[in-house]
Coordinates of C-alpha atoms and ligand atoms in Angstrom, one line a residue:
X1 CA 192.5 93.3 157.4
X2 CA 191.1 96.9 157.3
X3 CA 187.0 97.3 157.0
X4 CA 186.9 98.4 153.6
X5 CA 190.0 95.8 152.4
X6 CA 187.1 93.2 153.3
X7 CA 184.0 95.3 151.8
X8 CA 186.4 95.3 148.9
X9 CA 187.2 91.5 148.8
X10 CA 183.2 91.0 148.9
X11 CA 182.5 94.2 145.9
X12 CA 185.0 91.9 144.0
X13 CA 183.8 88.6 143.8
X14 CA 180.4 89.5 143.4
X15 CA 181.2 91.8 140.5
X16 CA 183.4 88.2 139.4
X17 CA 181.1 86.5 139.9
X18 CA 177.7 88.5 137.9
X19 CA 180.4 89.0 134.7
X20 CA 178.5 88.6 131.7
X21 CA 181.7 87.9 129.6
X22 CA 182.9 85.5 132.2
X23 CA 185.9 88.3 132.9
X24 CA 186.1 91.7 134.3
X25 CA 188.8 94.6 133.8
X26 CA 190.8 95.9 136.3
X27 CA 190.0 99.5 134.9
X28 CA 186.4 98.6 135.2
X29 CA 186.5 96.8 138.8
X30 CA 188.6 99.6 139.5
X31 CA 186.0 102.4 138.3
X32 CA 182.7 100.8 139.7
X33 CA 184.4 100.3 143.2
X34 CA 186.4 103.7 143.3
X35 CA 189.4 102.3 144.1
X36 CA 192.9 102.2 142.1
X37 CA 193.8 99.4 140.0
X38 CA 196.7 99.0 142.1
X39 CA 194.3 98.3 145.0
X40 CA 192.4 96.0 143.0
X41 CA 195.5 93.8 141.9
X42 CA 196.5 93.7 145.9
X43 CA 193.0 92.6 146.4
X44 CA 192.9 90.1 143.7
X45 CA 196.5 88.7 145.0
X46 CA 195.4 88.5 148.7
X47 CA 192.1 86.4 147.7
X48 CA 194.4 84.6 145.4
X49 CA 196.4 83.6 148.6
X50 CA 193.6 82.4 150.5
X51 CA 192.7 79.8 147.4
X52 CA 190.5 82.0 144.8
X53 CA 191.6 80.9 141.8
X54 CA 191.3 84.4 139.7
X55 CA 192.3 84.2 136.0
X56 CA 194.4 87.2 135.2
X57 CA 194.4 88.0 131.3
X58 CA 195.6 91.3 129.5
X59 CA 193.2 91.6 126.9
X60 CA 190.1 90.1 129.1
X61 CA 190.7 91.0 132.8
X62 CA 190.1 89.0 135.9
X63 CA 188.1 85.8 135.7
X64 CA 187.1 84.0 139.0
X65 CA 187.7 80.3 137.8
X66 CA 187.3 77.9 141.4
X67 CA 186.8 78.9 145.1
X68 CA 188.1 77.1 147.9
X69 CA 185.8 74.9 150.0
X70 CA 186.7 77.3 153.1
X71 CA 184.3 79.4 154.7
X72 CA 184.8 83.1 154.3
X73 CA 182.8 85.8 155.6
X74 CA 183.2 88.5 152.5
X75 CA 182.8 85.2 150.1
X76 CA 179.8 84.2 152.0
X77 CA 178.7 87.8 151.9
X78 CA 178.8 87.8 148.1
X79 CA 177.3 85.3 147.5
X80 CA 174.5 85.8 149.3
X81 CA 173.8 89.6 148.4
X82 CA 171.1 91.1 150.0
X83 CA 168.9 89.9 152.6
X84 CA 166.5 91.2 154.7
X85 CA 168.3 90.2 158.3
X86 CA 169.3 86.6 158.2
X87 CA 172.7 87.6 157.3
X88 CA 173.6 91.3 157.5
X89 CA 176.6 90.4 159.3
X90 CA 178.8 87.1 158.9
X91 CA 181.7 86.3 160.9
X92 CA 183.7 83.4 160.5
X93 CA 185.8 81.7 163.6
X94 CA 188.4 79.0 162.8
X95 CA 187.6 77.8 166.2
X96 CA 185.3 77.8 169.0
X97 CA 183.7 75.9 171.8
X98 CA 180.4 76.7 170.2
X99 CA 178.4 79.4 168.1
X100 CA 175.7 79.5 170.1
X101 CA 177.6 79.9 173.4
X102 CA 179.8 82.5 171.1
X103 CA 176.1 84.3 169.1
X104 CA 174.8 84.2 172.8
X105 CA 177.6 86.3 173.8
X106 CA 176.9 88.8 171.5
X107 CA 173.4 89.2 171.8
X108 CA 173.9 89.8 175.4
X109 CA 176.3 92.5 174.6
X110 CA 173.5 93.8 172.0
X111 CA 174.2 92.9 168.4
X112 CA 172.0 93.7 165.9
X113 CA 169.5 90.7 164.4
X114 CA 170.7 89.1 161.5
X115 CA 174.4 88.1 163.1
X116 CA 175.5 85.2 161.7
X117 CA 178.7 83.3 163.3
X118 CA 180.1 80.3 161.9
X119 CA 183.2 77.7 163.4
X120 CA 184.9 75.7 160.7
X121 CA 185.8 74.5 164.1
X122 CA 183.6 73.4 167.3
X123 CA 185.5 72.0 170.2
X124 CA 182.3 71.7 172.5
X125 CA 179.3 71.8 169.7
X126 CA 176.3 71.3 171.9
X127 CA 173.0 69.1 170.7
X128 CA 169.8 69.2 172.5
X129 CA 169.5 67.2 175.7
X130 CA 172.5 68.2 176.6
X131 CA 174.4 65.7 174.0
X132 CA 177.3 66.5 172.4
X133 CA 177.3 67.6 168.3
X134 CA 180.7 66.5 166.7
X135 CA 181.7 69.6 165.0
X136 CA 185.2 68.4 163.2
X137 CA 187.1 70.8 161.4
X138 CA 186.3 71.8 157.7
X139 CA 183.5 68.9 156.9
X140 CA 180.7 70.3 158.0
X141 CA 178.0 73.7 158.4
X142 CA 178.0 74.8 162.1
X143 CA 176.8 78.2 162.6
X144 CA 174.1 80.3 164.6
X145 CA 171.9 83.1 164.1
X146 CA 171.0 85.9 166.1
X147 CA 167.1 87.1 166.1
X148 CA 165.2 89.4 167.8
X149 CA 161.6 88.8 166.7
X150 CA 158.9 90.6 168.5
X151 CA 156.6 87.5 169.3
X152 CA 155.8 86.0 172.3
X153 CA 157.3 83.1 174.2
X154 CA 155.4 80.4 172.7
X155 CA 156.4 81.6 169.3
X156 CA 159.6 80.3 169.7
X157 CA 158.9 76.7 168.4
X158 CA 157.5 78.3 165.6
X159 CA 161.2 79.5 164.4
X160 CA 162.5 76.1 165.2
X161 CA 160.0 74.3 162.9
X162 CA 160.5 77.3 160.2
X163 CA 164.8 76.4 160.6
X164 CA 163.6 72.8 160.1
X165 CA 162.0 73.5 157.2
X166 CA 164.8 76.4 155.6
X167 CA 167.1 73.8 156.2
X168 CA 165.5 71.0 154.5
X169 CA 164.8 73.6 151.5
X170 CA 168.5 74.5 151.4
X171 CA 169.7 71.0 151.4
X172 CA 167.2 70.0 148.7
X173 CA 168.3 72.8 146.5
X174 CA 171.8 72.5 147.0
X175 CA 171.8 68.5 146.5
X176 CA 168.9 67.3 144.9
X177 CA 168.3 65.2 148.2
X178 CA 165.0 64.9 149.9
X179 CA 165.5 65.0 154.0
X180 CA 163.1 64.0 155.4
X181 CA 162.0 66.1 159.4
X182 CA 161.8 64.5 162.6
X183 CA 159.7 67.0 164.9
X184 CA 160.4 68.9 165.7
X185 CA 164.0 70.0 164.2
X186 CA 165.9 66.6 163.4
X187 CA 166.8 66.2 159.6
X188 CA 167.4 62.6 158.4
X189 CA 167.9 61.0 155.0
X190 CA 167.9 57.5 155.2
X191 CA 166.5 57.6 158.5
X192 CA 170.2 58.6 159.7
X193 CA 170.6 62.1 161.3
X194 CA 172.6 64.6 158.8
X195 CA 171.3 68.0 160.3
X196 CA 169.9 69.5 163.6
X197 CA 169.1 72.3 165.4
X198 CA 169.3 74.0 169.1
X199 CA 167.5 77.1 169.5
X200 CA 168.2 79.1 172.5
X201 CA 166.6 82.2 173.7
X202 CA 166.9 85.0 176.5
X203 CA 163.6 86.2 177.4
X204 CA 162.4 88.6 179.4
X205 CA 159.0 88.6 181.3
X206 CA 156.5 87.0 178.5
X207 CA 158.8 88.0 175.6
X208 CA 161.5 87.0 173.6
X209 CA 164.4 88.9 174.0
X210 CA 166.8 87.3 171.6
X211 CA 166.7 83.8 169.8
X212 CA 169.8 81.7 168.7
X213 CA 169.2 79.6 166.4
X214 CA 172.1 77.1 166.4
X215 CA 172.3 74.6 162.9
X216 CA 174.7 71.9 162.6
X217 CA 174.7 69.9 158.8
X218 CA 177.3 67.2 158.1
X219 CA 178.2 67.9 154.8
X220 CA 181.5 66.2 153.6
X221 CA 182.1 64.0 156.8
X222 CA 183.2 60.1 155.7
X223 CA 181.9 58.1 158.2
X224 CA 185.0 57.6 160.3
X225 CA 184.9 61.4 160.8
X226 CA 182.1 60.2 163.1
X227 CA 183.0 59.4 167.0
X228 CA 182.2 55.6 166.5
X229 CA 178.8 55.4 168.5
X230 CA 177.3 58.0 166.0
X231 CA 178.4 56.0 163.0
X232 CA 174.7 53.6 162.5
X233 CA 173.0 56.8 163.4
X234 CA 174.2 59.7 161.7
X235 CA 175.0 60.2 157.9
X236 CA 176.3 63.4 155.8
X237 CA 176.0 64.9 152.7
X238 CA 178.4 63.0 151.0
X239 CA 177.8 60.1 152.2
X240 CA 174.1 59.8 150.6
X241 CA 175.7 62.0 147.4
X242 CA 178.9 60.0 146.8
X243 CA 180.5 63.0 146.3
X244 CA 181.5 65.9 148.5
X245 CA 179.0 70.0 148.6
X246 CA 180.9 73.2 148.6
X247 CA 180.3 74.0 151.9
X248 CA 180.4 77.7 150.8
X249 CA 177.0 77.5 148.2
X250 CA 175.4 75.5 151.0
X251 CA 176.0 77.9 153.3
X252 CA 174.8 80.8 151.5
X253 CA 171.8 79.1 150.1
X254 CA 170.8 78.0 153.9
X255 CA 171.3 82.0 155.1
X256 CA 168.8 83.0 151.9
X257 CA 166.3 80.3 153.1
X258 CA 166.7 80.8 156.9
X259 CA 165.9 84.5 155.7
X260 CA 162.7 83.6 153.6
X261 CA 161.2 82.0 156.9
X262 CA 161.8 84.1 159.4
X263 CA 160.6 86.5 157.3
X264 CA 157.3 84.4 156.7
X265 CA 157.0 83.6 160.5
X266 CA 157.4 87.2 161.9
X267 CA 154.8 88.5 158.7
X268 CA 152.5 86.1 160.6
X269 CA 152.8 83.4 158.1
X270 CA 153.4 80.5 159.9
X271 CA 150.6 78.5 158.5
X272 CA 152.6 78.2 154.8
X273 CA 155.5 77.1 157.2
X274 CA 153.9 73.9 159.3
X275 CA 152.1 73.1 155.8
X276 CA 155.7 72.8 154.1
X277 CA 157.0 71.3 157.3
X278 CA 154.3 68.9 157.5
X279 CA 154.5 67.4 153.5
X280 CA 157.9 66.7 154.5
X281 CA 157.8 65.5 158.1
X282 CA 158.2 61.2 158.8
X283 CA 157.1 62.0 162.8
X284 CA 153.1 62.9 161.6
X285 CA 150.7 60.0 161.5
X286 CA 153.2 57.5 163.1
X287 CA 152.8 55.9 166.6
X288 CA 155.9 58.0 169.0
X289 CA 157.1 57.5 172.3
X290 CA 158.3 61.2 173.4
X291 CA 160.4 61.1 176.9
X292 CA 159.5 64.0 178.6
X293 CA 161.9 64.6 181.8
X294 CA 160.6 61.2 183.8
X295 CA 157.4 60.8 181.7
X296 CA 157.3 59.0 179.0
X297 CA 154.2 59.7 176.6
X298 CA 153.4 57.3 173.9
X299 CA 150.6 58.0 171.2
X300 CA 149.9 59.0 167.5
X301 CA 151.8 62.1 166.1
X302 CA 148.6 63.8 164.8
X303 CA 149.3 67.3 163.7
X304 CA 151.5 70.3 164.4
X305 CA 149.5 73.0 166.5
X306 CA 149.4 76.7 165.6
X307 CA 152.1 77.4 167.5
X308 CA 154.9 74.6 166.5
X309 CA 153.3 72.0 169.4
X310 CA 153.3 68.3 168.5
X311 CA 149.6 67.5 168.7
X312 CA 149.5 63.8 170.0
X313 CA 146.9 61.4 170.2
X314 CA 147.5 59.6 174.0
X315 CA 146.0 55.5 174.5
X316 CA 142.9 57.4 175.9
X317 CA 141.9 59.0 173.2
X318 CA 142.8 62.5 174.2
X319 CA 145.2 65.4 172.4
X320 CA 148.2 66.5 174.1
X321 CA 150.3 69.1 173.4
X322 CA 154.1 68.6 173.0
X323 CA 156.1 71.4 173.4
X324 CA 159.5 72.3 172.0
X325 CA 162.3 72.0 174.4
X326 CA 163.9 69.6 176.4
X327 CA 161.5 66.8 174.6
X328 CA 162.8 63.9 172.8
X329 CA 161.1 62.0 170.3
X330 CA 161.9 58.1 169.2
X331 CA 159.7 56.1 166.9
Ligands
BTN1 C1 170.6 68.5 167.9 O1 170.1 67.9 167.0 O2 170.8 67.9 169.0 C2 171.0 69.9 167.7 C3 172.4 70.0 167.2 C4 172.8 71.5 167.0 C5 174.3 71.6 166.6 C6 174.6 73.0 166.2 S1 176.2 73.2 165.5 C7 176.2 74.9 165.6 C8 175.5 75.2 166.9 N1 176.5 75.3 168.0 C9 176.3 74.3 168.9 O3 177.0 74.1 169.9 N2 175.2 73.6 168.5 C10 174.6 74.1 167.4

């Protein structure tokens, strides 16, 4: 598919989509997107192949009545609209190893901030501590962004803990659910994991150089879509709903959110972040056990610290900072 077949394909669901009447003419999608009506009708036809269901009336026009629960990058684009980077570019893989191994790839090769790549597929999704994120194909969200803040090193937590939180916001407004966070990026709803998050960065000297963020939601997984040692632990969307998301709304609603709080973060925000985080986070006030490499490091969860570090209250009495990383919490 040509460029401007796709720019097309995104002109005309959005302009489906903001229809007052509910319908749009072809003579009028044709005149506000200075194209033929001809080359609207092939549009219309092709996004009718790939599962749009799109009305066709002589006396009203199109109407766009469903959407298919498939992730497209000019659908995605539409509905999102404009950002301010999260989301400048989509792209859209049926299959992959992983998105971050894949948005890596292209931020070496020097891809402007924003990029967002999603799998429907992930044959080797990647978790943190080198686990393994089951990424089956068509139930779930698992995608990564590419950033390029200008903040030093020790910033990065703070983008993890302001994905945490986007996340969380995007879920809530999408679902009416209330995650609750497990510092620093773990989302769980009824104490069972349903989203999480890998951030991976190249850096250079003392600054970041480019940032993956890397976000993996079970949405419309039944529990046997689950390898069976995940199945007490993890949950999805549907599973707590009893009903299954369009993945697509999700997905655009996470990109607008993700967008809001990078965009607070890099304005020097961060503050309104943590306090968010923190309102919503089980880990804070509870007794932990973090495993560190060979240490293990038990204590009070007390606070996060300005920069995204777990502030934690050791059997001494002391604070210690727990940074982001290769740390993993249990409680
Ligand atoms: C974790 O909680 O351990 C982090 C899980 C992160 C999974 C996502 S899915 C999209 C992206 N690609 C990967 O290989 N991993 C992240």
């Amino acid at each position: 598919m040509s460029r401007s077949d796709s720019a097309l394909d995104t002109a005309i669901l959005t302009a489906l989509r903001q229809a007052r009447e509910g319908s749009v003419s072809g003579a009028d999608l044709a005149q506000r997107l200075q194209v033929t009506r001809a080359a609207i009708w092939a549009r219309i036809e092709a996004l009718r192949q790939l599962g749009f269901d799109i009305e066709a009336s002589p006396h009203h026009g199109y109407r766009l009545l469903s959407a298919p629960d498939k992730l497209y990058g000019d659908d995605l684009k539409s509905r999102l609209g404009q950002t301010r980077v999260v989301g400048r570019e989509i792209r859209v893989f049926q299959e992959t190893n992983s998105t971050n191994d894949l948005a890596d790839r292209l931020a070496r090769d020097g891809v402007e901030e924003g990029l967002v790549v999603f799998a429907e597929k992930q044959n080797r999704g990647r978790g943190r501590m080198g686990r393994t994120w089951a990424s089956p194909a068509g139930l779930g969200l698992w995608f990564s962004v590419v950033l390029r803040p200008r903040l030093p090193l020790q910033s990065a937590t703070q983008l993890t803990i302001a994905a945490a939180t986007a996340t969380r916001r995007a879920i809530h407004r999408v679902t009416g659910l209330e995650p609750d966070i497990k510092w620093p990026n773990d989302l769980l709803l009824d104490g069972r994991k349903t989203a999480g998050i890998l951030t991976e960065m190249g850096a250079e000297l003392d600054k970041i150089k480019y940032l993956i963020i890397g976000i993996g939601v079970n949405v419309n997984l039944a529990s046997t879509d689950f390898p069976p040692e995940l199945r007490r632990i993890a949950t999805s969307l549907r599973q707590e709903l009893g009903r299954p998301i369009p993945r697509p709304e999700l997905a655009a609603q996470l990109l607008r959110e993700l967008d809001e709080d990078y965009a607070r973060v890099t304005a020097g925000q961060f503050e309104a972040v943590a306090e968010e985080w923190s309102r919503h986070c089980r880990t804070l006030g509870q007794r932990v056990t973090i495993i560190h490499g060979e240490r293990r490091i038990e204590g009070r969860a007390e606070a996060l610290d300005h920069d995204g570090a777990l502030l934690l209250r050791n059997a001494r009495g002391g604070l210690e900072r727990i940074i982001g990383g290769d740390v993993m919490l249990d409680y």
